[in-house]
PDB file of C-alpha atoms in Angstrom:
ATOM      1  CA  UNK A 207     -47.895  12.599   5.326  1.00  0.00           C
ATOM      2  CA  UNK A 208     -46.193  12.043   1.950  1.00  0.00           C
ATOM      3  CA  UNK A 209     -43.826  15.004   2.356  1.00  0.00           C
ATOM      4  CA  UNK A 210     -42.510  13.800   5.707  1.00  0.00           C
ATOM      5  CA  UNK A 211     -43.133  10.067   5.398  1.00  0.00           C
ATOM      6  CA  UNK A 212     -39.456   9.127   5.148  1.00  0.00           C
ATOM      7  CA  UNK A 213     -38.551  11.394   8.070  1.00  0.00           C
ATOM      8  CA  UNK A 214     -41.311   9.919  10.187  1.00  0.00           C
ATOM      9  CA  UNK A 215     -40.168   6.401   9.334  1.00  0.00           C
ATOM     10  CA  UNK A 216     -36.623   7.328  10.327  1.00  0.00           C
ATOM     11  CA  UNK A 217     -37.867   8.802  13.624  1.00  0.00           C
ATOM     12  CA  UNK A 218     -39.532   5.468  14.390  1.00  0.00           C
ATOM     13  CA  UNK A 219     -36.295   3.614  13.617  1.00  0.00           C
ATOM     14  CA  UNK A 220     -34.427   5.981  15.935  1.00  0.00           C
ATOM     15  CA  UNK A 221     -37.043   5.442  18.640  1.00  0.00           C
ATOM     16  CA  UNK A 222     -36.744   1.665  18.284  1.00  0.00           C
ATOM     17  CA  UNK A 223     -32.994   1.872  18.831  1.00  0.00           C
ATOM     18  CA  UNK A 224     -33.384   4.238  21.782  1.00  0.00           C
ATOM     19  CA  UNK A 225     -36.045   2.004  23.367  1.00  0.00           C
ATOM     20  CA  UNK A 226     -33.707  -0.980  23.252  1.00  0.00           C
ATOM     21  CA  UNK A 227     -30.875   1.024  24.820  1.00  0.00           C
ATOM     22  CA  UNK A 228     -32.914   2.626  27.589  1.00  0.00           C
ATOM     23  CA  UNK A 229     -34.864  -0.494  28.519  1.00  0.00           C
ATOM     24  CA  UNK A 230     -31.613  -2.406  28.706  1.00  0.00           C
ATOM     25  CA  UNK A 231     -30.472  -0.201  31.594  1.00  0.00           C
ATOM     26  CA  UNK A 232     -33.853   0.517  33.235  1.00  0.00           C
ATOM     27  CA  UNK A 233     -33.771  -0.613  36.893  1.00  0.00           C
ATOM     28  CA  UNK A 234     -30.124  -1.671  36.537  1.00  0.00           C
ATOM     29  CA  UNK A 235     -28.523  -1.818  39.981  1.00  0.00           C
ATOM     30  CA  UNK A 236     -25.236  -0.439  38.639  1.00  0.00           C
ATOM     31  CA  UNK A 237     -26.764   2.462  36.658  1.00  0.00           C
ATOM     32  CA  UNK A 238     -24.430   5.478  36.859  1.00  0.00           C
ATOM     33  CA  UNK A 239     -26.135   8.805  37.635  1.00  0.00           C
ATOM     34  CA  UNK A 240     -24.474  12.227  37.718  1.00  0.00           C
ATOM     35  CA  UNK A 241     -25.706  15.719  38.619  1.00  0.00           C
ATOM     36  CA  UNK A 242     -25.543  18.372  35.909  1.00  0.00           C
ATOM     37  CA  UNK A 243     -24.692  22.043  36.643  1.00  0.00           C
ATOM     38  CA  UNK A 244     -28.422  22.874  36.748  1.00  0.00           C
ATOM     39  CA  UNK A 245     -28.748  20.276  39.553  1.00  0.00           C
ATOM     40  CA  UNK A 246     -30.812  17.867  37.438  1.00  0.00           C
ATOM     41  CA  UNK A 247     -29.763  14.220  37.117  1.00  0.00           C
ATOM     42  CA  UNK A 248     -28.350  12.596  34.003  1.00  0.00           C
ATOM     43  CA  UNK A 249     -27.793   8.860  33.711  1.00  0.00           C
ATOM     44  CA  UNK A 250     -25.441   6.873  31.534  1.00  0.00           C
ATOM     45  CA  UNK A 251     -28.564   5.764  29.653  1.00  0.00           C
ATOM     46  CA  UNK A 252     -29.422   9.394  28.735  1.00  0.00           C
ATOM     47  CA  UNK A 253     -25.980   9.869  27.227  1.00  0.00           C
ATOM     48  CA  UNK A 254     -25.842   6.487  25.484  1.00  0.00           C
ATOM     49  CA  UNK A 255     -29.300   6.945  23.961  1.00  0.00           C
ATOM     50  CA  UNK A 256     -28.508  10.389  22.600  1.00  0.00           C
ATOM     51  CA  UNK A 257     -25.163   9.195  21.219  1.00  0.00           C
ATOM     52  CA  UNK A 258     -26.948   6.325  19.475  1.00  0.00           C
ATOM     53  CA  UNK A 259     -29.581   8.603  17.921  1.00  0.00           C
ATOM     54  CA  UNK A 260     -26.934  11.101  16.823  1.00  0.00           C
ATOM     55  CA  UNK A 261     -24.791   8.451  15.165  1.00  0.00           C
ATOM     56  CA  UNK A 262     -27.758   7.083  13.205  1.00  0.00           C
ATOM     57  CA  UNK A 263     -28.842  10.569  12.141  1.00  0.00           C
ATOM     58  CA  UNK A 264     -25.319  11.445  11.001  1.00  0.00           C
ATOM     59  CA  UNK A 265     -25.431   8.441   8.680  1.00  0.00           C
ATOM     60  CA  UNK A 266     -29.032   8.810   7.494  1.00  0.00           C
ATOM     61  CA  UNK A 267     -29.317  12.634   7.376  1.00  0.00           C
ATOM     62  CA  UNK A 268     -25.755  14.024   7.231  1.00  0.00           C
ATOM     63  CA  UNK A 269     -26.928  17.476   6.078  1.00  0.00           C
ATOM     64  CA  UNK A 270     -29.361  17.980   8.968  1.00  0.00           C
ATOM     65  CA  UNK A 271     -28.464  19.689  12.232  1.00  0.00           C
ATOM     66  CA  UNK A 272     -28.983  17.955  15.582  1.00  0.00           C
ATOM     67  CA  UNK A 273     -29.913  19.538  18.915  1.00  0.00           C
ATOM     68  CA  UNK A 274     -29.944  17.279  21.964  1.00  0.00           C
ATOM     69  CA  UNK A 275     -30.292  17.795  25.695  1.00  0.00           C
ATOM     70  CA  UNK A 276     -26.987  16.171  26.594  1.00  0.00           C
ATOM     71  CA  UNK A 277     -24.641  17.251  23.765  1.00  0.00           C
ATOM     72  CA  UNK A 278     -26.052  20.507  22.441  1.00  0.00           C
ATOM     73  CA  UNK A 279     -26.206  21.701  18.846  1.00  0.00           C
ATOM     74  CA  UNK A 280     -24.286  20.236  15.935  1.00  0.00           C
ATOM     75  CA  UNK A 281     -24.560  21.410  12.339  1.00  0.00           C
ATOM     76  CA  UNK A 282     -26.538  24.142  10.609  1.00  0.00           C
ATOM     77  CA  UNK A 283     -29.208  24.409   7.962  1.00  0.00           C
ATOM     78  CA  UNK A 284     -32.977  24.613   7.505  1.00  0.00           C
ATOM     79  CA  UNK A 285     -33.673  21.184   9.067  1.00  0.00           C
ATOM     80  CA  UNK A 286     -32.917  20.356  12.698  1.00  0.00           C
ATOM     81  CA  UNK A 287     -33.553  17.178  14.687  1.00  0.00           C
ATOM     82  CA  UNK A 288     -34.342  17.829  18.346  1.00  0.00           C
ATOM     83  CA  UNK A 289     -33.774  15.024  20.854  1.00  0.00           C
ATOM     84  CA  UNK A 290     -34.572  14.402  24.500  1.00  0.00           C
ATOM     85  CA  UNK A 291     -33.053  10.951  25.068  1.00  0.00           C
ATOM     86  CA  UNK A 292     -34.965  10.389  28.320  1.00  0.00           C
ATOM     87  CA  UNK A 293     -37.718  12.824  29.256  1.00  0.00           C
ATOM     88  CA  UNK A 294     -38.370  11.961  32.885  1.00  0.00           C
ATOM     89  CA  UNK A 295     -34.856  11.038  34.039  1.00  0.00           C
ATOM     90  CA  UNK A 296     -35.837  11.351  37.711  1.00  0.00           C
ATOM     91  CA  UNK A 297     -38.508   8.714  37.127  1.00  0.00           C
ATOM     92  CA  UNK A 298     -36.082   6.579  35.131  1.00  0.00           C
ATOM     93  CA  UNK A 299     -33.423   6.459  37.835  1.00  0.00           C
ATOM     94  CA  UNK A 300     -36.004   5.603  40.522  1.00  0.00           C
ATOM     95  CA  UNK A 301     -37.607   2.795  38.524  1.00  0.00           C
ATOM     96  CA  UNK A 302     -40.835   4.681  37.748  1.00  0.00           C
ATOM     97  CA  UNK A 303     -41.980   3.682  34.222  1.00  0.00           C
ATOM     98  CA  UNK A 304     -43.190   7.166  33.194  1.00  0.00           C
ATOM     99  CA  UNK A 305     -40.372   8.335  30.907  1.00  0.00           C
ATOM    100  CA  UNK A 306     -39.924   8.581  27.158  1.00  0.00           C
ATOM    101  CA  UNK A 307     -37.584   9.377  24.297  1.00  0.00           C
ATOM    102  CA  UNK A 308     -38.695  12.491  22.402  1.00  0.00           C
ATOM    103  CA  UNK A 309     -37.606  12.932  18.783  1.00  0.00           C
ATOM    104  CA  UNK A 310     -38.662  15.826  16.570  1.00  0.00           C
ATOM    105  CA  UNK A 311     -37.715  17.230  13.201  1.00  0.00           C
ATOM    106  CA  UNK A 312     -37.970  21.003  12.929  1.00  0.00           C
ATOM    107  CA  UNK A 313     -37.801  23.094   9.770  1.00  0.00           C
ATOM    108  CA  UNK A 314     -36.952  26.752   9.378  1.00  0.00           C
ATOM    109  CA  UNK A 315     -39.953  28.923   8.606  1.00  0.00           C
ATOM    110  CA  UNK A 316     -41.863  31.986   9.721  1.00  0.00           C
ATOM    111  CA  UNK A 317     -41.210  32.606  13.399  1.00  0.00           C
ATOM    112  CA  UNK A 318     -38.116  30.393  13.403  1.00  0.00           C
ATOM    113  CA  UNK A 319     -37.853  26.620  13.459  1.00  0.00           C
ATOM    114  CA  UNK A 320     -41.172  24.792  13.779  1.00  0.00           C
ATOM    115  CA  UNK A 321     -41.763  21.058  14.400  1.00  0.00           C
ATOM    116  CA  UNK A 322     -42.960  19.049  11.414  1.00  0.00           C
ATOM    117  CA  UNK A 323     -42.428  15.502  12.736  1.00  0.00           C
ATOM    118  CA  UNK A 324     -42.621  14.216  16.290  1.00  0.00           C
ATOM    119  CA  UNK A 325     -42.314  10.819  17.969  1.00  0.00           C
ATOM    120  CA  UNK A 326     -42.735  10.157  21.687  1.00  0.00           C
ATOM    121  CA  UNK A 327     -41.824   6.618  22.719  1.00  0.00           C
ATOM    122  CA  UNK A 328     -42.420   5.316  26.258  1.00  0.00           C
ATOM    123  CA  UNK A 329     -41.232   1.677  26.176  1.00  0.00           C
ATOM    124  CA  UNK A 330     -41.734   0.962  29.874  1.00  0.00           C
ATOM    125  CA  UNK A 331     -45.404   1.905  29.412  1.00  0.00           C
ATOM    126  CA  UNK A 332     -45.599   0.031  26.102  1.00  0.00           C
ATOM    127  CA  UNK A 333     -46.817   3.201  24.362  1.00  0.00           C
ATOM    128  CA  UNK A 334     -45.793   5.339  21.399  1.00  0.00           C
ATOM    129  CA  UNK A 335     -47.314   8.469  19.856  1.00  0.00           C
ATOM    130  CA  UNK A 336     -46.400  10.359  16.670  1.00  0.00           C
ATOM    131  CA  UNK A 337     -47.423  12.994  14.150  1.00  0.00           C
ATOM    132  CA  UNK A 338     -46.324  14.658  10.926  1.00  0.00           C
ATOM    133  CA  UNK A 339     -47.385  18.092   9.731  1.00  0.00           C
ATOM    134  CA  UNK A 340     -50.699  17.963   7.917  1.00  0.00           C
ATOM    135  CA  UNK A 341     -51.125  14.229   8.474  1.00  0.00           C
ATOM    136  CA  UNK A 342     -52.747  13.925  11.894  1.00  0.00           C
ATOM    137  CA  UNK A 343     -51.552  12.336  15.138  1.00  0.00           C
ATOM    138  CA  UNK A 344     -51.458   8.628  15.924  1.00  0.00           C
ATOM    139  CA  UNK A 345     -50.722   6.130  18.653  1.00  0.00           C
ATOM    140  CA  UNK A 346     -49.893   2.465  18.357  1.00  0.00           C
ATOM    141  CA  UNK A 347     -47.143  -0.080  18.052  1.00  0.00           C
ATOM    142  CA  UNK A 348     -45.962   0.936  14.589  1.00  0.00           C
ATOM    143  CA  UNK A 349     -46.822   3.007  11.511  1.00  0.00           C
ATOM    144  CA  UNK A 350     -48.846   0.084  10.173  1.00  0.00           C
ATOM    145  CA  UNK A 351     -50.663  -0.583  13.456  1.00  0.00           C
ATOM    146  CA  UNK A 352     -51.985   2.748  14.664  1.00  0.00           C
ATOM    147  CA  UNK A 353     -55.059   4.608  15.850  1.00  0.00           C
ATOM    148  CA  UNK A 354     -55.665   8.232  14.956  1.00  0.00           C
ATOM    149  CA  UNK A 355     -55.908  10.598  17.935  1.00  0.00           C
ATOM    150  CA  UNK A 356     -58.233  13.528  18.500  1.00  0.00           C
ATOM    151  CA  UNK A 357     -58.482  15.946  21.393  1.00  0.00           C
ATOM    152  CA  UNK A 358     -61.572  16.048  23.583  1.00  0.00           C
ATOM    153  CA  UNK A 359     -64.638  18.209  23.021  1.00  0.00           C
ATOM    154  CA  UNK A 360     -65.016  19.348  26.630  1.00  0.00           C
ATOM    155  CA  UNK A 361     -66.129  22.980  26.614  1.00  0.00           C
ATOM    156  CA  UNK A 362     -66.435  23.828  30.309  1.00  0.00           C
ATOM    157  CA  UNK A 363     -63.593  24.057  32.821  1.00  0.00           C
ATOM    158  CA  UNK A 364     -65.897  22.524  35.410  1.00  0.00           C
ATOM    159  CA  UNK A 365     -65.902  19.355  33.281  1.00  0.00           C
ATOM    160  CA  UNK A 366     -62.172  19.411  32.481  1.00  0.00           C
ATOM    161  CA  UNK A 367     -59.293  17.215  33.608  1.00  0.00           C
ATOM    162  CA  UNK A 368     -56.116  19.254  34.262  1.00  0.00           C
ATOM    163  CA  UNK A 369     -52.656  17.651  34.357  1.00  0.00           C
ATOM    164  CA  UNK A 370     -49.403  19.190  35.557  1.00  0.00           C
ATOM    165  CA  UNK A 371     -45.977  18.191  36.890  1.00  0.00           C
ATOM    166  CA  UNK A 372     -45.503  19.827  40.282  1.00  0.00           C
ATOM    167  CA  UNK A 373     -46.490  22.789  42.439  1.00  0.00           C
ATOM    168  CA  UNK A 374     -43.017  24.111  43.202  1.00  0.00           C
ATOM    169  CA  UNK A 375     -42.293  25.493  39.730  1.00  0.00           C
ATOM    170  CA  UNK A 376     -45.460  27.588  39.731  1.00  0.00           C
ATOM    171  CA  UNK A 377     -44.637  28.980  43.178  1.00  0.00           C
ATOM    172  CA  UNK A 378     -41.040  29.811  42.225  1.00  0.00           C
ATOM    173  CA  UNK A 379     -42.252  31.835  39.251  1.00  0.00           C
ATOM    174  CA  UNK A 380     -44.979  33.745  41.084  1.00  0.00           C
ATOM    175  CA  UNK A 381     -47.819  31.972  39.287  1.00  0.00           C
ATOM    176  CA  UNK A 382     -49.104  29.802  42.122  1.00  0.00           C
ATOM    177  CA  UNK A 383     -52.247  31.831  42.912  1.00  0.00           C
ATOM    178  CA  UNK A 384     -53.658  31.527  39.397  1.00  0.00           C
ATOM    179  CA  UNK A 385     -52.618  27.888  39.221  1.00  0.00           C
ATOM    180  CA  UNK A 386     -54.451  27.055  42.441  1.00  0.00           C
ATOM    181  CA  UNK A 387     -57.533  28.966  41.315  1.00  0.00           C
ATOM    182  CA  UNK A 388     -57.539  26.840  38.170  1.00  0.00           C
ATOM    183  CA  UNK A 389     -57.294  23.606  40.165  1.00  0.00           C
ATOM    184  CA  UNK A 390     -60.364  24.663  42.153  1.00  0.00           C
ATOM    185  CA  UNK A 391     -62.335  25.367  38.996  1.00  0.00           C
ATOM    186  CA  UNK A 392     -61.722  22.138  37.078  1.00  0.00           C
ATOM    187  CA  UNK A 393     -63.354  18.755  37.545  1.00  0.00           C
ATOM    188  CA  UNK A 394     -60.149  16.820  38.201  1.00  0.00           C
ATOM    189  CA  UNK A 395     -56.416  17.366  38.657  1.00  0.00           C
ATOM    190  CA  UNK A 396     -53.572  14.874  38.359  1.00  0.00           C
ATOM    191  CA  UNK A 397     -49.782  15.369  38.440  1.00  0.00           C
ATOM    192  CA  UNK A 398     -48.784  12.874  35.754  1.00  0.00           C
ATOM    193  CA  UNK A 399     -45.767  14.937  34.708  1.00  0.00           C
ATOM    194  CA  UNK A 400     -43.305  15.190  31.838  1.00  0.00           C
ATOM    195  CA  UNK A 401     -44.453  14.116  28.342  1.00  0.00           C
ATOM    196  CA  UNK A 402     -47.511  12.129  29.430  1.00  0.00           C
ATOM    197  CA  UNK A 403     -50.054  14.953  29.989  1.00  0.00           C
ATOM    198  CA  UNK A 404     -49.465  16.248  26.452  1.00  0.00           C
ATOM    199  CA  UNK A 405     -50.032  12.812  24.987  1.00  0.00           C
ATOM    200  CA  UNK A 406     -53.236  12.464  26.994  1.00  0.00           C
ATOM    201  CA  UNK A 407     -54.411  15.852  25.727  1.00  0.00           C
ATOM    202  CA  UNK A 408     -53.784  14.562  22.192  1.00  0.00           C
ATOM    203  CA  UNK A 409     -55.699  11.363  22.986  1.00  0.00           C
ATOM    204  CA  UNK A 410     -58.591  13.258  24.536  1.00  0.00           C
ATOM    205  CA  UNK A 411     -58.291  11.670  27.994  1.00  0.00           C
ATOM    206  CA  UNK A 412     -57.016  14.943  29.528  1.00  0.00           C
ATOM    207  CA  UNK A 413     -58.321  18.346  28.461  1.00  0.00           C
ATOM    208  CA  UNK A 414     -55.661  20.845  29.596  1.00  0.00           C
ATOM    209  CA  UNK A 415     -52.079  20.762  30.875  1.00  0.00           C
ATOM    210  CA  UNK A 416     -49.254  23.210  31.503  1.00  0.00           C
ATOM    211  CA  UNK A 417     -45.712  23.539  32.820  1.00  0.00           C
ATOM    212  CA  UNK A 418     -43.916  26.754  33.909  1.00  0.00           C
ATOM    213  CA  UNK A 419     -40.357  25.968  32.764  1.00  0.00           C
ATOM    214  CA  UNK A 420     -39.229  23.772  29.875  1.00  0.00           C
ATOM    215  CA  UNK A 421     -36.532  23.471  27.213  1.00  0.00           C
ATOM    216  CA  UNK A 422     -37.109  23.109  23.480  1.00  0.00           C
ATOM    217  CA  UNK A 423     -36.292  19.382  23.537  1.00  0.00           C
ATOM    218  CA  UNK A 424     -39.023  18.904  26.166  1.00  0.00           C
ATOM    219  CA  UNK A 425     -41.641  20.435  23.881  1.00  0.00           C
ATOM    220  CA  UNK A 426     -40.936  20.087  20.157  1.00  0.00           C
ATOM    221  CA  UNK A 427     -42.317  16.558  19.684  1.00  0.00           C
ATOM    222  CA  UNK A 428     -45.208  17.180  22.087  1.00  0.00           C
ATOM    223  CA  UNK A 429     -46.201  20.357  20.245  1.00  0.00           C
ATOM    224  CA  UNK A 430     -46.645  18.805  16.789  1.00  0.00           C
ATOM    225  CA  UNK A 431     -48.518  15.813  18.233  1.00  0.00           C
ATOM    226  CA  UNK A 432     -50.985  17.984  20.177  1.00  0.00           C
ATOM    227  CA  UNK A 433     -51.498  20.313  17.227  1.00  0.00           C
ATOM    228  CA  UNK A 434     -52.051  17.495  14.726  1.00  0.00           C
ATOM    229  CA  UNK A 435     -54.587  15.940  17.116  1.00  0.00           C
ATOM    230  CA  UNK A 436     -56.602  19.162  16.826  1.00  0.00           C
ATOM    231  CA  UNK A 437     -55.416  20.855  20.006  1.00  0.00           C
ATOM    232  CA  UNK A 438     -53.556  24.038  20.907  1.00  0.00           C
ATOM    233  CA  UNK A 439     -49.943  24.209  22.087  1.00  0.00           C
ATOM    234  CA  UNK A 440     -48.512  27.570  23.129  1.00  0.00           C
ATOM    235  CA  UNK A 441     -46.319  29.243  25.689  1.00  0.00           C
ATOM    236  CA  UNK A 442     -47.993  30.697  28.763  1.00  0.00           C
ATOM    237  CA  UNK A 443     -47.894  34.021  26.915  1.00  0.00           C
ATOM    238  CA  UNK A 444     -50.032  32.541  24.145  1.00  0.00           C
ATOM    239  CA  UNK A 445     -47.271  32.351  21.541  1.00  0.00           C
ATOM    240  CA  UNK A 446     -47.925  29.266  19.368  1.00  0.00           C
ATOM    241  CA  UNK A 447     -45.326  26.514  19.295  1.00  0.00           C
ATOM    242  CA  UNK A 448     -42.544  25.244  21.570  1.00  0.00           C
ATOM    243  CA  UNK A 449     -40.256  28.288  21.894  1.00  0.00           C
ATOM    244  CA  UNK A 450     -41.538  30.120  24.989  1.00  0.00           C
ATOM    245  CA  UNK A 451     -39.610  28.257  27.687  1.00  0.00           C
ATOM    246  CA  UNK A 452     -42.902  27.019  29.146  1.00  0.00           C
ATOM    247  CA  UNK A 453     -46.024  25.401  27.776  1.00  0.00           C
ATOM    248  CA  UNK A 454     -49.792  25.218  27.854  1.00  0.00           C
ATOM    249  CA  UNK A 455     -51.678  22.580  25.876  1.00  0.00           C
ATOM    250  CA  UNK A 456     -55.381  22.024  25.505  1.00  0.00           C
ATOM    251  CA  UNK A 457     -58.179  20.754  23.317  1.00  0.00           C
ATOM    252  CA  UNK A 458     -58.350  24.293  21.933  1.00  0.00           C
ATOM    253  CA  UNK A 459     -61.810  24.998  23.315  1.00  0.00           C
ATOM    254  CA  UNK A 460     -60.427  25.738  26.786  1.00  0.00           C
ATOM    255  CA  UNK A 461     -57.155  27.383  25.833  1.00  0.00           C
ATOM    256  CA  UNK A 462     -57.959  31.028  26.476  1.00  0.00           C
ATOM    257  CA  UNK A 463     -59.399  30.212  29.897  1.00  0.00           C
ATOM    258  CA  UNK A 464     -56.356  28.084  30.711  1.00  0.00           C
ATOM    259  CA  UNK A 465     -53.991  30.938  29.850  1.00  0.00           C
ATOM    260  CA  UNK A 466     -56.158  33.410  31.725  1.00  0.00           C
ATOM    261  CA  UNK A 467     -55.864  31.519  34.982  1.00  0.00           C
ATOM    262  CA  UNK A 468     -52.153  30.795  34.650  1.00  0.00           C
ATOM    263  CA  UNK A 469     -51.389  34.486  33.997  1.00  0.00           C
ATOM    264  CA  UNK A 470     -53.773  35.705  36.714  1.00  0.00           C
ATOM    265  CA  UNK A 471     -52.102  38.111  39.159  1.00  0.00           C
ATOM    266  CA  UNK A 472     -48.753  37.388  37.524  1.00  0.00           C
TER     267      UNK A 472
END
């Protein structure tokens, strides 16, 4: 962790600030919500949280680039912070506590930018997860009060718990048949959605999860946390990392079978 210790500390500071901002407006009766061109909602809290994170990064890491869901890319260079101010905005605006701020640092390398630090903070659930390249994945209240995470050792799909977000995305992309076949094969299915399934894969309480359409800011922090917990994180095409526009995560032992079902008859 030594190489990225300062960056990880900074990511926690950023998450603390974002938590205070988002919790301050959670369930507010006068919360302003708009519809973006892609027909997804964005709240004033999304914008305020990203602005807050950006301003702190500009002071603390002025040479680093920043990519965020609400305000796009700013800056250039080999290091890039990737921010999703509220992953799970639809939950946030309805008062459902399953949402989180996702913060990742990516560095240029082989195959493009790859995540080296990730923090996922879900203040309404009272949970936080994080990882740094080569240092493992952890959950807890702070860097000094943490438990190391490891993926499960389930080897059979018939014993596996499978998490996803919704059915509609799989149907829209012509992957529903394989998806449904997978749900019939596994032990248990649950539609937790958004960041949470990936964190549960990292913790070992869920064995496999997948989503058919995602953006980089949805995946960068999740990817490094799952990988550092000993799991696999790829696109549905099997490409490692968070760049495929979709994602499949697992304990590693079940990954090839997971991809096989989700690409079946596609």
